[in-house]
Tab-separated table of C-alpha atoms and ligand atoms in Angstrom:
chain	number	residue	atom	x	y	z
A	59	MET	CA	0.253	0.027	-0.201
A	60	GLU	CA	1.532	3.141	-0.735
A	61	VAL	CA	2.039	5.932	2.161
A	62	LEU	CA	3.318	8.649	0.415
A	63	ARG	CA	3.400	9.941	-3.254
A	64	ILE	CA	5.093	12.947	-4.683
A	65	GLU	CA	4.123	14.534	-8.120
A	66	LYS	CA	6.402	16.512	-10.335
A	67	LEU	CA	7.593	18.438	-6.993
A	68	THR	CA	9.949	21.698	-7.571
A	69	LYS	CA	10.920	24.535	-5.082
A	70	LYS	CA	12.689	27.556	-6.148
A	71	TYR	CA	14.592	29.607	-3.546
A	72	GLY	CA	15.144	33.354	-4.884
A	73	LYS	CA	14.584	35.460	-7.827
A	74	GLY	CA	16.090	36.512	-11.307
A	75	GLN	CA	19.607	36.266	-10.817
A	76	ASN	CA	19.753	34.097	-7.584
A	77	GLU	CA	17.046	31.559	-8.567
A	78	VAL	CA	17.726	28.305	-7.358
A	79	ILE	CA	16.244	25.172	-8.249
A	80	ALA	CA	16.564	23.543	-4.959
A	81	VAL	CA	14.057	20.357	-6.196
A	82	ASP	CA	13.482	20.088	-9.503
A	83	ASP	CA	10.535	17.893	-11.167
A	84	ILE	CA	10.420	14.788	-8.845
A	85	SER	CA	8.695	12.467	-8.494
A	86	PHE	CA	7.912	9.129	-6.638
A	87	SER	CA	5.813	6.611	-4.705
A	88	VAL	CA	6.727	5.036	-0.874
A	89	LYS	CA	4.963	1.895	0.234
A	90	LYS	CA	3.712	1.272	4.257
A	91	GLY	CA	6.651	0.334	5.617
A	92	GLU	CA	9.717	0.480	3.597
A	93	PHE	CA	12.715	2.297	4.310
A	94	VAL	CA	13.991	4.807	1.671
A	95	ALA	CA	17.392	6.581	1.865
A	96	ILE	CA	17.892	9.657	0.366
A	97	VAL	CA	21.638	10.280	-0.771
A	98	GLY	CA	23.539	13.415	-2.273
A	99	PRO	CA	25.808	15.718	-2.457
A	100	SER	CA	25.924	18.687	-0.183
A	101	GLY	CA	23.623	21.494	-1.371
A	102	SER	CA	21.720	18.846	-3.876
A	103	GLY	CA	18.433	19.266	-2.242
A	104	LYS	CA	17.598	16.249	-0.185
A	105	SER	CA	16.876	18.684	3.520
A	106	THR	CA	14.402	20.943	0.838
A	107	LEU	CA	12.704	17.812	-0.666
A	108	LEU	CA	12.135	16.064	3.080
A	109	HIS	CA	10.611	19.453	4.050
A	110	LEU	CA	8.322	19.102	1.278
A	111	LEU	CA	7.400	15.974	1.954
A	112	GLY	CA	6.719	16.726	5.912
A	113	GLY	CA	4.488	19.758	4.766
A	114	VAL	CA	6.760	22.080	6.463
A	115	ASP	CA	7.914	24.215	3.526
A	116	LYS	CA	5.220	24.889	0.434
A	117	PRO	CA	6.375	24.009	-2.970
A	118	THR	CA	6.630	26.083	-5.959
A	119	SER	CA	4.782	23.268	-7.897
A	120	GLY	CA	3.454	20.144	-7.437
A	121	LYS	CA	2.289	17.681	-5.244
A	122	VAL	CA	2.445	15.732	-1.924
A	123	PHE	CA	0.257	12.859	-1.103
A	124	ILE	CA	-0.057	11.277	2.342
A	125	ASP	CA	-2.252	8.750	2.564
A	126	GLY	CA	-3.813	9.799	-0.527
A	127	MET	CA	-4.448	13.218	1.038
A	128	ASP	CA	-2.928	16.483	-1.300
A	129	ILE	CA	-1.208	18.289	1.896
A	130	TYR	CA	-0.810	21.407	-0.042
A	131	GLY	CA	-4.244	21.161	-0.782
A	132	LEU	CA	-5.175	21.590	2.804
A	133	LYS	CA	-6.056	24.577	5.056
A	134	GLU	CA	-3.352	25.427	7.327
A	135	LYS	CA	-4.588	24.201	10.418
A	136	ASP	CA	-5.876	20.937	8.669
A	137	LEU	CA	-1.942	20.626	7.428
A	138	SER	CA	-0.444	21.225	11.019
A	139	ILE	CA	-3.099	18.518	12.292
A	140	LEU	CA	-1.783	16.062	9.653
A	141	ARG	CA	1.526	16.583	10.386
A	142	ARG	CA	1.263	16.377	13.948
A	143	ARG	CA	-0.498	12.941	13.766
A	144	LYS	CA	1.015	11.699	10.940
A	145	VAL	CA	4.846	12.308	10.564
A	146	GLY	CA	7.680	12.224	13.214
A	147	PHE	CA	10.284	14.549	12.525
A	148	VAL	CA	14.336	13.615	13.460
A	149	PHE	CA	16.967	16.210	12.885
A	150	GLN	CA	20.746	16.296	13.149
A	151	ALA	CA	20.481	18.437	15.993
A	152	TYR	CA	18.012	16.686	18.971
A	153	ASN	CA	16.547	20.045	19.824
A	154	LEU	CA	15.778	18.308	22.997
A	155	ILE	CA	14.271	20.615	25.928
A	156	PRO	CA	16.585	21.126	28.443
A	157	VAL	CA	14.520	21.257	31.198
A	158	LEU	CA	12.397	18.327	30.695
A	159	THR	CA	13.690	14.852	31.196
A	160	ALA	CA	14.458	12.146	28.279
A	161	GLU	CA	10.967	10.734	28.846
A	162	GLU	CA	9.045	14.161	29.394
A	163	ASN	CA	10.775	14.928	25.988
A	164	ILE	CA	9.771	12.105	24.344
A	165	LEU	CA	6.013	12.552	25.561
A	166	MET	CA	5.956	16.315	24.221
A	167	PRO	CA	4.051	15.586	20.905
A	168	LEU	CA	1.135	13.886	22.442
A	169	LEU	CA	1.033	16.536	25.083
A	170	LEU	CA	0.955	19.258	22.256
A	171	ASP	CA	-1.859	17.463	20.709
A	172	ASN	CA	-3.877	16.758	23.965
A	173	ARG	CA	-3.506	13.034	23.684
A	174	LYS	CA	-3.073	10.304	26.499
A	175	ALA	CA	0.326	8.275	25.974
A	176	ASP	CA	0.171	4.618	25.484
A	177	LYS	CA	1.853	3.809	28.251
A	178	GLN	CA	2.991	0.294	27.347
A	179	TYR	CA	4.093	1.288	23.876
A	180	ILE	CA	6.204	4.331	25.700
A	181	ASP	CA	7.532	1.933	27.717
A	182	GLU	CA	8.402	-0.311	24.597
A	183	LEU	CA	9.728	2.369	23.276
A	184	LEU	CA	12.338	3.178	25.985
A	185	THR	CA	13.281	0.000	26.037
A	186	ILE	CA	14.100	-0.696	22.201
A	187	LEU	CA	15.900	2.754	22.564
A	188	ASP	CA	17.766	1.495	25.611
A	189	LEU	CA	16.663	4.602	27.718
A	190	LYS	CA	14.684	2.681	30.431
A	191	GLU	CA	17.535	3.719	32.920
A	192	ARG	CA	17.933	7.062	31.744
A	193	ARG	CA	14.135	8.288	31.641
A	194	ARG	CA	14.454	10.692	34.442
A	195	HIS	CA	17.866	12.223	33.317
A	196	LEU	CA	17.870	15.803	31.580
A	197	PRO	CA	19.449	16.143	28.277
A	198	SER	CA	22.575	17.501	29.765
A	199	GLU	CA	23.520	14.207	31.588
A	200	LEU	CA	23.317	12.140	28.424
A	201	SER	CA	25.482	11.206	25.701
A	202	GLY	CA	25.201	12.286	22.285
A	203	GLY	CA	23.988	8.947	21.147
A	204	GLN	CA	21.529	8.788	24.412
A	205	GLN	CA	20.007	12.151	23.169
A	206	GLN	CA	19.697	10.786	19.270
A	207	ARG	CA	17.966	8.257	20.930
A	208	VAL	CA	15.806	10.722	23.050
A	209	SER	CA	15.047	12.608	19.911
A	210	ILE	CA	14.347	9.324	17.902
A	211	GLY	CA	11.576	8.325	20.432
A	212	ARG	CA	10.016	11.684	20.289
A	213	ALA	CA	9.488	11.284	16.874
A	214	LEU	CA	7.735	7.964	17.769
A	215	ALA	CA	5.893	8.843	20.181
A	216	ASN	CA	2.271	9.168	18.258
A	217	LYS	CA	2.962	6.293	16.262
A	218	PRO	CA	3.649	8.184	13.042
A	219	ALA	CA	2.829	6.805	9.785
A	220	ILE	CA	6.029	8.219	8.216
A	221	ILE	CA	8.854	9.142	9.567
A	222	LEU	CA	11.313	11.493	8.208
A	223	ALA	CA	15.178	11.988	9.328
A	224	ASP	CA	17.539	14.157	8.348
A	225	GLU	CA	21.346	13.130	8.892
A	226	PRO	CA	19.754	12.116	12.527
A	227	THR	CA	23.484	10.506	13.249
A	228	GLY	CA	25.553	13.150	11.772
A	229	ASN	CA	26.939	14.211	15.128
A	230	LEU	CA	27.660	10.547	16.058
A	231	ASP	CA	30.790	8.264	15.697
A	232	THR	CA	30.390	5.400	13.250
A	233	LYS	CA	29.497	2.980	15.696
A	234	ASN	CA	26.930	4.996	17.559
A	235	SER	CA	25.555	6.090	13.946
A	236	ARG	CA	25.442	2.208	13.180
A	237	GLU	CA	23.371	1.274	16.676
A	238	VAL	CA	20.968	4.428	16.330
A	239	LEU	CA	20.190	3.471	12.833
A	240	GLU	CA	19.502	-0.078	13.496
A	241	LEU	CA	16.967	1.083	16.310
A	242	LEU	CA	15.564	3.679	14.155
A	243	LYS	CA	14.994	0.843	11.310
A	244	TYR	CA	14.030	-2.188	14.091
A	245	SER	CA	10.736	0.135	15.275
A	246	ALA	CA	10.053	1.408	12.130
A	247	LYS	CA	9.748	-2.156	10.760
A	248	LYS	CA	8.098	-3.418	14.286
A	249	TYR	CA	5.165	-0.854	13.798
A	250	ASN	CA	5.027	-0.788	9.917
A	251	GLN	CA	5.936	2.738	10.077
A	252	THR	CA	7.596	4.295	6.573
A	253	LEU	CA	11.233	5.402	7.437
A	254	LEU	CA	12.908	8.198	4.965
A	255	LEU	CA	16.293	9.387	5.554
A	256	ILE	CA	18.991	11.582	4.171
A	257	SER	CA	22.243	10.635	4.652
A	258	HIS	CA	25.855	11.275	2.756
A	259	ASP	CA	27.113	8.087	3.890
A	260	MET	CA	26.687	5.028	1.427
A	261	ASN	CA	27.661	2.381	4.223
A	262	ILE	CA	24.076	3.846	6.040
A	263	ALA	CA	21.979	4.072	2.984
A	264	THR	CA	23.000	0.107	2.213
A	265	MET	CA	20.751	-0.426	5.459
A	266	ALA	CA	17.463	1.030	3.468
A	267	ASP	CA	15.040	-1.199	1.293
A	268	ARG	CA	15.693	1.327	-1.312
A	269	VAL	CA	17.915	4.274	-1.993
A	270	ILE	CA	17.514	7.491	-4.047
A	271	SER	CA	20.407	9.294	-5.460
A	272	ILE	CA	19.946	13.220	-5.452
A	273	VAL	CA	21.867	15.131	-7.820
A	274	ASP	CA	21.184	18.991	-8.723
A	275	GLY	CA	17.570	18.940	-7.478
A	276	LYS	CA	16.871	15.615	-9.659
A	277	ILE	CA	16.639	11.904	-8.936
A	278	SER	CA	20.019	10.585	-10.686
A	279	SER	CA	19.588	6.899	-9.723
A	280	GLU	CA	17.335	4.608	-7.635
A	281	SER	CA	18.246	1.150	-6.432
A	282	PHE	CA	15.946	-1.964	-4.886
A	283	GLY	CA	18.083	-3.841	-2.380
A	284	GLY	CA	21.814	-2.772	-3.927
A	285	LYS	CA	20.117	-3.397	-7.214
A	286	GLU	CA	20.242	-0.087	-9.820
A	287	VAL	CA	17.195	0.535	-12.009
B	409	ADP	P1	21.144	19.460	0.563
B	409	ADP	O1	20.068	19.056	1.814
B	409	ADP	O2	21.071	18.402	-0.174
B	409	ADP	O3	22.451	19.914	1.157
B	409	ADP	P2	19.144	21.757	0.408
B	409	ADP	O4	17.999	21.134	0.603
B	409	ADP	O5	19.882	22.417	2.183
B	409	ADP	O6	20.525	21.056	-0.119
B	409	ADP	O7	19.486	23.212	-0.877
B	409	ADP	C1	19.478	22.756	-1.977
B	409	ADP	C2	19.663	23.963	-2.289
B	409	ADP	O8	18.888	24.872	-2.260
B	409	ADP	C3	21.020	24.531	-2.403
B	409	ADP	O9	21.499	25.377	-3.485
B	409	ADP	C4	20.773	25.781	-1.321
B	409	ADP	O10	21.933	26.980	-0.697
B	409	ADP	C5	19.495	26.064	-1.470
B	409	ADP	N1	18.636	26.688	-0.531
B	409	ADP	C6	18.255	25.563	0.654
B	409	ADP	N2	17.059	26.481	1.638
B	409	ADP	C7	17.351	27.631	0.799
B	409	ADP	C8	16.798	29.090	1.767
B	409	ADP	N3	16.049	29.113	2.583
B	409	ADP	N4	17.030	30.153	0.407
B	409	ADP	C9	17.545	30.155	-0.474
B	409	ADP	N5	17.824	28.966	-1.102
B	409	ADP	C10	17.760	27.908	-0.168
B	410	ADP	P1	28.429	7.056	23.847
B	410	ADP	O1	29.536	6.260	23.986
B	410	ADP	O2	26.990	7.275	23.662
B	410	ADP	O3	29.104	8.758	23.539
B	410	ADP	P2	29.777	8.609	26.418
B	410	ADP	O4	30.913	8.038	26.546
B	410	ADP	O5	29.652	9.824	25.955
B	410	ADP	O6	28.606	7.896	26.098
B	410	ADP	O7	28.852	8.576	27.992
B	410	ADP	C1	29.323	7.275	28.877
B	410	ADP	C2	28.066	7.507	29.963
B	410	ADP	O8	27.882	8.179	30.676
B	410	ADP	C3	26.415	7.200	29.381
B	410	ADP	O9	25.513	6.676	30.408
B	410	ADP	C4	25.604	8.931	29.628
B	410	ADP	O10	25.017	8.991	30.467
B	410	ADP	C5	26.740	9.273	30.967
B	410	ADP	N1	26.807	10.578	30.926
B	410	ADP	C6	27.603	11.273	29.934
B	410	ADP	N2	27.773	12.728	29.772
B	410	ADP	C7	27.143	12.870	31.152
B	410	ADP	C8	27.025	13.993	31.824
B	410	ADP	N3	27.442	15.444	31.364
B	410	ADP	N4	26.296	13.886	33.151
B	410	ADP	C9	25.795	12.931	33.624
B	410	ADP	N5	26.245	11.422	33.036
B	410	ADP	C10	26.606	11.644	31.252
């Protein structure tokens, strides 16, 4: 089943001489539960693409469908509800709230949405992310890897259909990166969540079901399970 589809998506920044086509007429779709890595050189448009997919930046033209819904056809208020309910973001900078504990940070999206936490699920998340012993610690008391795992927990707390991760392990060493991504991949598969992850690291990208390479805002190649198509 298809969870995400983008059609002829284009994003331009600036005007005249300064115009940059960050995303140039890209189309693809993603199945439920699929893990897609988006790779490409710096400045190729990966982050812009991810922001467009998550409804945080408006395209110049083209459409994004999440669960069949044309998200940029929605009113701003409905788009923000859809974003909160269906999309989880993981960033390179963890963006944790310093005065809240690990667990409180993870529960934040539910609080913002006035929803009760599924206690069993949150406990399970803390276990998967190996944060049980650290749930009452503040971000300043956690290692980089642990902080990134908290930010993953926060992205997963409301069981989003789609997880969007922008260089989530950019600040971690190779060993920690691999571990954090294995956890992200494991939890996404377990809950049949779709994962789109930006990486400049081909070693990381090989963990994905499918790799989309972007150059100059366009798809330059695509491969499934290591086979180019
Ligand atoms: P990547 O994530 O692959 O490094 P980006 O999506 O960040 O690429 O950027 C793609 C292109 O769009 C770059 O040329 C960048 O300079 C430009 N760009 C990104 N964001 C903006 C912005 N807010 N204003 C102007 N240009 C931007
Ligand atoms: P990592 O291998 O993830 O980089 P570290 O070597 O940074 O881990 O940290 C090892 C342990 O020390 C972790 O369990 C972490 O909780 C704890 N720790 C790290 N930084 C601090 C800190 N500023 N205050 C308290 N505990 C910390």
